[in-house]
Coordinates of C-alpha atoms and ligand atoms in Angstrom, one line a residue:
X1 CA 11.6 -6.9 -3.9
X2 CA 10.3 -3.3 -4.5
X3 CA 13.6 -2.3 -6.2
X4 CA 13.0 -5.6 -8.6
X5 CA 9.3 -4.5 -9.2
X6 CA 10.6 -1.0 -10.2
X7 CA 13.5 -2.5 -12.1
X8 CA 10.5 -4.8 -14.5
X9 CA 8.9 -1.7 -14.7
X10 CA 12.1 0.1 -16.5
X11 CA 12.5 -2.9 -19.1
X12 CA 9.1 -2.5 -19.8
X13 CA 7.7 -5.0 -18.4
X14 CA 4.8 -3.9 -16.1
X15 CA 3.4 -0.7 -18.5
X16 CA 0.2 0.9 -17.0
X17 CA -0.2 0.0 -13.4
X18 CA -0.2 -3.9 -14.9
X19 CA 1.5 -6.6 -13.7
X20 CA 1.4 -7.9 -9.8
X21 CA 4.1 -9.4 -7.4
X22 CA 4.1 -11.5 -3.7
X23 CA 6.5 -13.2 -1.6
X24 CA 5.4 -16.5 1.2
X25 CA 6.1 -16.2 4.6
X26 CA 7.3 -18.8 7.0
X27 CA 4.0 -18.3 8.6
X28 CA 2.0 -18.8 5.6
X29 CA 0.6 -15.6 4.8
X30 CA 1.3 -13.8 1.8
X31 CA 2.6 -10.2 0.9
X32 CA 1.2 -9.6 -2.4
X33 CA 1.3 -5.6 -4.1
X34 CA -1.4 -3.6 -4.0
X35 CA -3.9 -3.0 -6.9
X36 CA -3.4 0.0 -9.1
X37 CA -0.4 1.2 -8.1
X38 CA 2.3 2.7 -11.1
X39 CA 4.9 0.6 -10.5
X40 CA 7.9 2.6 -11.2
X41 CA 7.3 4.5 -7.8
X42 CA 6.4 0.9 -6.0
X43 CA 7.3 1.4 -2.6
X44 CA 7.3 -1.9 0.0
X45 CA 4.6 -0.2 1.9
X46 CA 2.7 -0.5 -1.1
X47 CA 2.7 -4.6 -0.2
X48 CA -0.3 -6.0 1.7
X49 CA -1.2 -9.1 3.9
X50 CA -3.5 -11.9 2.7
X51 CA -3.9 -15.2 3.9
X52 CA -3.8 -18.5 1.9
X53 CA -7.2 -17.6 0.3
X54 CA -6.6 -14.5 -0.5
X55 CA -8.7 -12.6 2.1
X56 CA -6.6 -9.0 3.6
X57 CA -5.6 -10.1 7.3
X58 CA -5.6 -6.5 8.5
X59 CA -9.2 -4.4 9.3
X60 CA -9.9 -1.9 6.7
X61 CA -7.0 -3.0 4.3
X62 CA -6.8 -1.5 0.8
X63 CA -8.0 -3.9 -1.8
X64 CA -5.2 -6.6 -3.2
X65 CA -4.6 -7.1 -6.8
X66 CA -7.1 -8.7 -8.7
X67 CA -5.5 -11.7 -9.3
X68 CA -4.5 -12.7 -5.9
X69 CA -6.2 -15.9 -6.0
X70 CA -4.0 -17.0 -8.7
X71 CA -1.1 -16.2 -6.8
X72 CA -2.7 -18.2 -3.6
X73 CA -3.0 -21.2 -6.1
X74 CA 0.6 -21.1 -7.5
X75 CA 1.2 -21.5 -3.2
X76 CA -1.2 -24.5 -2.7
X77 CA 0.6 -26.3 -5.9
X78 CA 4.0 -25.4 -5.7
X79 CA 6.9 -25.3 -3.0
X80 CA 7.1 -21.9 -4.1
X81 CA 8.3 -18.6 -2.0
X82 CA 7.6 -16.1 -5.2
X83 CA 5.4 -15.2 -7.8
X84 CA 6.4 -12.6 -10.4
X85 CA 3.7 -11.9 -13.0
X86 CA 4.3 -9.5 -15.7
X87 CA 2.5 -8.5 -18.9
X88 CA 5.3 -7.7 -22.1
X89 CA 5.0 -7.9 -25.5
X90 CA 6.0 -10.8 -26.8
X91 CA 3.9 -13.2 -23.6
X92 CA 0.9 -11.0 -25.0
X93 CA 1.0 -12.0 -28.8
X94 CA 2.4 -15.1 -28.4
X95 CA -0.4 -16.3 -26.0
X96 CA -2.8 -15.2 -28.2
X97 CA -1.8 -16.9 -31.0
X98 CA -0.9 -20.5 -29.0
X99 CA -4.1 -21.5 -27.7
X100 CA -2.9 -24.7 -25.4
X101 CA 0.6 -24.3 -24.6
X102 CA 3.8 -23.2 -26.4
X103 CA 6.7 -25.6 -26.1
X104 CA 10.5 -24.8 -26.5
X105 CA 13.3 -26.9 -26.8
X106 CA 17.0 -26.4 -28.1
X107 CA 17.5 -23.5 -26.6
X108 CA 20.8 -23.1 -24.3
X109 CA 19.0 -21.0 -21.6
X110 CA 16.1 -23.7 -20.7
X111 CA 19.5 -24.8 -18.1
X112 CA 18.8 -22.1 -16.1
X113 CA 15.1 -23.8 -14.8
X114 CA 15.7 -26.3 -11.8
X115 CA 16.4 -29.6 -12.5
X116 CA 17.0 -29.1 -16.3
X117 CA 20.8 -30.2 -17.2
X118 CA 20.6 -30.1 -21.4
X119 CA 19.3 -28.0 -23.7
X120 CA 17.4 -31.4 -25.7
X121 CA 15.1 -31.0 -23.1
X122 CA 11.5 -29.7 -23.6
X123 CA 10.3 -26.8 -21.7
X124 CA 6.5 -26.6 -22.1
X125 CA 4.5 -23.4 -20.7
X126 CA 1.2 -24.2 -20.3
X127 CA -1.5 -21.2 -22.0
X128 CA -5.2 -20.8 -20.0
X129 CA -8.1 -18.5 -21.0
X130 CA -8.0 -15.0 -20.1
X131 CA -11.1 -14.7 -17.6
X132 CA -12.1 -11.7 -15.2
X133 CA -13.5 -14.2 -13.2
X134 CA -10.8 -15.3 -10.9
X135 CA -12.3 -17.7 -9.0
X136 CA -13.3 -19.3 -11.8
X137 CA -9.7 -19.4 -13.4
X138 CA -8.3 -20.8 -10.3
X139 CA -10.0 -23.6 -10.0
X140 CA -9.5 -24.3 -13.6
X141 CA -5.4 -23.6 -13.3
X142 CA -5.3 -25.5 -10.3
X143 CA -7.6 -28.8 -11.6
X144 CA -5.0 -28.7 -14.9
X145 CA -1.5 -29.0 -12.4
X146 CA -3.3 -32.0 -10.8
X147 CA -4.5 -33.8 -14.1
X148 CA -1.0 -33.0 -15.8
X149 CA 2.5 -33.5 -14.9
X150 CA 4.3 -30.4 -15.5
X151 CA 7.2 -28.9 -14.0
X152 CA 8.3 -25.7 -15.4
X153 CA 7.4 -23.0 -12.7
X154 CA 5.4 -20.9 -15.0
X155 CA 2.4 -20.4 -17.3
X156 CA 0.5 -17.7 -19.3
X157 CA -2.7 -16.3 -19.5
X158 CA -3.9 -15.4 -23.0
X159 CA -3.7 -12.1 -24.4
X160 CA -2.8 -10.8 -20.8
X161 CA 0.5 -12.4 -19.6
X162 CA 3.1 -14.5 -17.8
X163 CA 3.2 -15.7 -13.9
X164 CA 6.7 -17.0 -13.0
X165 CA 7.8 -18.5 -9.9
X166 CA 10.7 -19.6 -7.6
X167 CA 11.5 -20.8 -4.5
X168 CA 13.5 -17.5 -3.7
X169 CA 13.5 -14.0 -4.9
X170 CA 16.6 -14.7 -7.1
X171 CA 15.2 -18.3 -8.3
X172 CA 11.9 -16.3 -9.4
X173 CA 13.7 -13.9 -11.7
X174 CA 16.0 -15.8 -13.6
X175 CA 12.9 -17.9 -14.1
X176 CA 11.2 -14.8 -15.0
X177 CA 14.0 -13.5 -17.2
X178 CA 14.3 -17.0 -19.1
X179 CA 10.6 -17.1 -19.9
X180 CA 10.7 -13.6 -21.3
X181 CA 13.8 -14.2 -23.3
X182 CA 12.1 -17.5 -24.6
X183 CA 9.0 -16.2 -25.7
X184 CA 11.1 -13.1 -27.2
X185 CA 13.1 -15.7 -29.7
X186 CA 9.9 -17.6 -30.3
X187 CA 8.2 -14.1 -31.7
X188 CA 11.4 -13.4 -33.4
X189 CA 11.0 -16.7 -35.5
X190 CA 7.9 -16.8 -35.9
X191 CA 8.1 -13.1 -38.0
X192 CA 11.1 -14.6 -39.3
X193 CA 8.9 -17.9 -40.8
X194 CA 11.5 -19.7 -39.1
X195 CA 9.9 -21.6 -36.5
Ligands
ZN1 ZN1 -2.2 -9.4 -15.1

Protein backbone atom coordinates (compact mmCIF):
# COMPACT_ATOMS: atom_id res chain seq x y z
CA UNK A 1 0.00 0.00 0.00
CA UNK A 2 3.03 2.49 0.55
CA UNK A 3 4.37 1.78 -2.99
CA UNK A 4 0.57 2.73 -4.24
CA UNK A 5 0.64 5.97 -2.05
CA UNK A 6 4.01 6.85 -3.63
CA UNK A 7 2.89 5.80 -7.07
CA UNK A 8 -0.53 8.70 -6.58
CA UNK A 9 2.05 10.86 -5.56
CA UNK A 10 4.13 10.51 -9.07
CA UNK A 11 0.73 11.09 -11.16
CA UNK A 12 0.28 13.96 -9.29
CA UNK A 13 -2.10 13.14 -7.25
CA UNK A 14 -1.23 13.84 -3.60
CA UNK A 15 0.94 17.39 -4.29
CA UNK A 16 2.14 18.96 -0.89
CA UNK A 17 1.94 16.53 1.90
CA UNK A 18 -2.05 16.30 0.85
CA UNK A 19 -4.00 13.53 0.37
CA UNK A 20 -4.50 10.50 3.18
CA UNK A 21 -4.82 6.62 2.95
CA UNK A 22 -6.05 3.51 5.46
CA UNK A 23 -6.64 -0.09 5.19
CA UNK A 24 -9.37 -2.28 7.88
CA UNK A 25 -8.20 -4.99 9.78
CA UNK A 26 -9.89 -8.21 10.54
CA UNK A 27 -9.84 -6.95 13.99
CA UNK A 28 -11.44 -3.69 13.37
CA UNK A 29 -8.89 -1.26 13.89
CA UNK A 30 -7.61 0.91 11.28
CA UNK A 31 -4.12 1.77 9.77
CA UNK A 32 -4.56 5.11 8.51
CA UNK A 33 -1.05 7.41 7.30
CA UNK A 34 0.23 9.79 9.30
CA UNK A 35 -0.40 13.60 9.03
CA UNK A 36 2.13 15.67 7.25
CA UNK A 37 4.17 13.33 5.74
CA UNK A 38 5.50 14.09 1.76
CA UNK A 39 4.25 11.29 0.29
CA UNK A 40 6.71 10.45 -2.31
CA UNK A 41 9.06 9.11 0.46
CA UNK A 42 5.87 7.37 2.37
CA UNK A 43 7.26 4.57 4.09
CA UNK A 44 4.62 1.74 5.85
CA UNK A 45 6.09 2.82 9.10
CA UNK A 46 4.76 5.98 8.41
CA UNK A 47 1.05 4.16 8.94
CA UNK A 48 -0.60 4.37 12.42
CA UNK A 49 -3.25 2.48 14.59
CA UNK A 50 -6.73 4.02 15.35
CA UNK A 51 -9.63 2.45 16.52
CA UNK A 52 -13.23 2.71 14.97
CA UNK A 53 -13.38 6.31 16.29
CA UNK A 54 -10.56 7.51 15.33
CA UNK A 55 -8.61 7.66 18.65
CA UNK A 56 -4.43 6.34 18.20
CA UNK A 57 -4.46 2.77 20.12
CA UNK A 58 -0.74 3.07 21.01
CA UNK A 59 0.56 5.59 24.19
CA UNK A 60 2.26 8.56 22.81
CA UNK A 61 1.38 7.91 19.09
CA UNK A 62 2.11 10.66 16.49
CA UNK A 63 -1.05 12.52 15.53
CA UNK A 64 -3.26 10.80 12.52
CA UNK A 65 -4.40 12.76 9.57
CA UNK A 66 -6.85 15.20 10.02
CA UNK A 67 -9.49 13.61 8.50
CA UNK A 68 -9.50 10.30 10.02
CA UNK A 69 -12.94 10.52 11.20
CA UNK A 70 -14.10 10.55 7.67
CA UNK A 71 -12.28 7.56 6.98
CA UNK A 72 -13.87 5.80 10.35
CA UNK A 73 -17.29 6.87 8.74
CA UNK A 74 -16.69 5.45 5.23
CA UNK A 75 -16.00 1.95 7.76
CA UNK A 76 -19.34 2.32 9.83
CA UNK A 77 -21.28 2.76 6.34
CA UNK A 78 -19.69 0.58 4.01
CA UNK A 79 -18.35 -3.08 3.82
CA UNK A 80 -15.29 -1.42 2.91
CA UNK A 81 -11.47 -2.64 3.63
CA UNK A 82 -9.95 0.78 1.85
CA UNK A 83 -10.10 4.27 1.67
CA UNK A 84 -8.00 6.20 -0.87
CA UNK A 85 -8.45 9.94 -0.75
CA UNK A 86 -6.56 12.16 -3.01
CA UNK A 87 -6.75 15.89 -3.97
CA UNK A 88 -6.07 16.41 -8.16
CA UNK A 89 -6.98 18.89 -10.39
CA UNK A 90 -9.86 18.22 -12.07
CA UNK A 91 -11.85 16.72 -8.30
CA UNK A 92 -10.75 20.32 -7.07
CA UNK A 93 -12.46 22.52 -9.83
CA UNK A 94 -15.07 20.37 -10.64
CA UNK A 95 -16.34 20.20 -6.89
CA UNK A 96 -16.25 23.61 -6.72
CA UNK A 97 -18.21 24.33 -9.42
CA UNK A 98 -21.01 21.33 -8.68
CA UNK A 99 -22.47 22.20 -5.52
CA UNK A 100 -24.70 18.84 -4.81
CA UNK A 101 -23.41 16.15 -6.72
CA UNK A 102 -22.05 15.54 -10.26
CA UNK A 103 -23.56 12.74 -12.17
CA UNK A 104 -22.10 10.75 -15.21
CA UNK A 105 -23.55 8.47 -17.44
CA UNK A 106 -22.48 7.02 -20.98
CA UNK A 107 -19.34 6.58 -20.21
CA UNK A 108 -17.71 2.95 -21.04
CA UNK A 109 -15.54 2.89 -17.79
CA UNK A 110 -18.53 3.45 -15.14
CA UNK A 111 -18.27 -0.96 -15.71
CA UNK A 112 -15.49 -1.02 -13.79
CA UNK A 113 -17.64 0.00 -10.27
CA UNK A 114 -19.24 -3.22 -8.63
CA UNK A 115 -22.39 -4.24 -9.68
CA UNK A 116 -22.59 -1.86 -12.71
CA UNK A 117 -22.93 -4.15 -16.10
CA UNK A 118 -23.77 -1.04 -18.88
CA UNK A 119 -22.63 2.02 -19.52
CA UNK A 120 -26.65 3.57 -19.60
CA UNK A 121 -26.21 3.47 -16.15
CA UNK A 122 -25.93 6.61 -13.88
CA UNK A 123 -23.02 6.97 -11.70
CA UNK A 124 -23.76 9.83 -9.25
CA UNK A 125 -20.88 11.18 -6.76
CA UNK A 126 -22.24 12.84 -4.15
CA UNK A 127 -20.37 16.64 -3.40
CA UNK A 128 -20.39 17.86 0.64
CA UNK A 129 -19.10 21.27 2.05
CA UNK A 130 -15.53 21.66 2.66
CA UNK A 131 -15.32 22.08 6.63
CA UNK A 132 -12.24 21.98 9.09
CA UNK A 133 -14.52 20.84 11.40
CA UNK A 134 -14.42 17.09 11.05
CA UNK A 135 -16.66 16.04 13.40
CA UNK A 136 -19.03 18.14 12.17
CA UNK A 137 -18.65 16.85 8.52
CA UNK A 138 -19.04 13.32 9.71
CA UNK A 139 -21.98 13.43 11.02
CA UNK A 140 -23.29 15.27 8.19
CA UNK A 141 -21.71 12.62 5.45
CA UNK A 142 -22.82 9.94 7.47
CA UNK A 143 -26.70 11.25 8.15
CA UNK A 144 -26.71 11.87 4.02
CA UNK A 145 -25.79 7.76 3.19
CA UNK A 146 -28.65 6.89 5.63
CA UNK A 147 -31.28 9.41 4.18
CA UNK A 148 -30.16 8.54 0.49
CA UNK A 149 -29.64 5.40 -1.42
CA UNK A 150 -26.46 5.58 -3.16
CA UNK A 151 -24.02 3.08 -4.10
CA UNK A 152 -21.09 4.34 -5.85
CA UNK A 153 -18.13 3.95 -3.31
CA UNK A 154 -17.09 7.45 -3.41
CA UNK A 155 -17.75 11.20 -2.90
CA UNK A 156 -16.00 14.63 -2.95
CA UNK A 157 -15.40 17.27 -0.74
CA UNK A 158 -15.57 20.77 -2.37
CA UNK A 159 -12.72 22.58 -3.44
CA UNK A 160 -10.53 19.92 -1.47
CA UNK A 161 -11.01 16.50 -3.03
CA UNK A 162 -12.12 12.86 -3.66
CA UNK A 163 -12.37 9.70 -1.04
CA UNK A 164 -12.57 6.41 -2.95
CA UNK A 165 -13.13 3.11 -1.52
CA UNK A 166 -13.03 -0.66 -2.06
CA UNK A 167 -13.35 -3.74 -0.53
CA UNK A 168 -9.63 -4.60 -1.27
CA UNK A 169 -6.56 -2.67 -2.14
CA UNK A 170 -6.94 -3.47 -5.89
CA UNK A 171 -10.95 -2.83 -5.78
CA UNK A 172 -10.06 0.72 -4.18
CA UNK A 173 -7.83 1.84 -7.04
CA UNK A 174 -9.58 1.03 -10.00
CA UNK A 175 -12.32 2.78 -8.16
CA UNK A 176 -9.93 5.50 -7.58
CA UNK A 177 -8.59 5.52 -11.05
CA UNK A 178 -12.20 5.54 -12.65
CA UNK A 179 -13.34 8.51 -10.60
CA UNK A 180 -10.27 10.48 -11.58
CA UNK A 181 -10.55 9.61 -15.20
CA UNK A 182 -14.42 10.59 -14.95
CA UNK A 183 -14.07 13.81 -13.48
CA UNK A 184 -10.98 14.36 -15.97
CA UNK A 185 -13.53 13.96 -19.19
CA UNK A 186 -16.15 15.91 -17.29
CA UNK A 187 -13.52 19.09 -17.08
CA UNK A 188 -12.53 18.36 -20.50
CA UNK A 189 -16.13 19.03 -21.71
CA UNK A 190 -17.01 21.32 -19.79
CA UNK A 191 -13.97 23.75 -21.35
CA UNK A 192 -14.93 22.21 -24.44
CA UNK A 193 -18.95 23.74 -23.91
CA UNK A 194 -19.74 20.26 -24.68
CA UNK A 195 -21.32 18.90 -21.70
ZN1 LIG B 1 -7.79 16.11 2.10
Amino acid sequence: MAETIRGLYMRGWAPATGGNYSHRKADGTIRISRSGINKARFLPSDFMTVNAYGVPMEAGSPQPSAETLLHCVVYRLFDAGVVLHVHTVANTVLSRHFTEKITFSGFELQKVFAGQTTHEAQIVLPVFANSQDMPALAKTIEAYYRSHECSSPGFLLSGHGLYAWGKTLEETERHLEAFEFLLACKLEMQKAGID
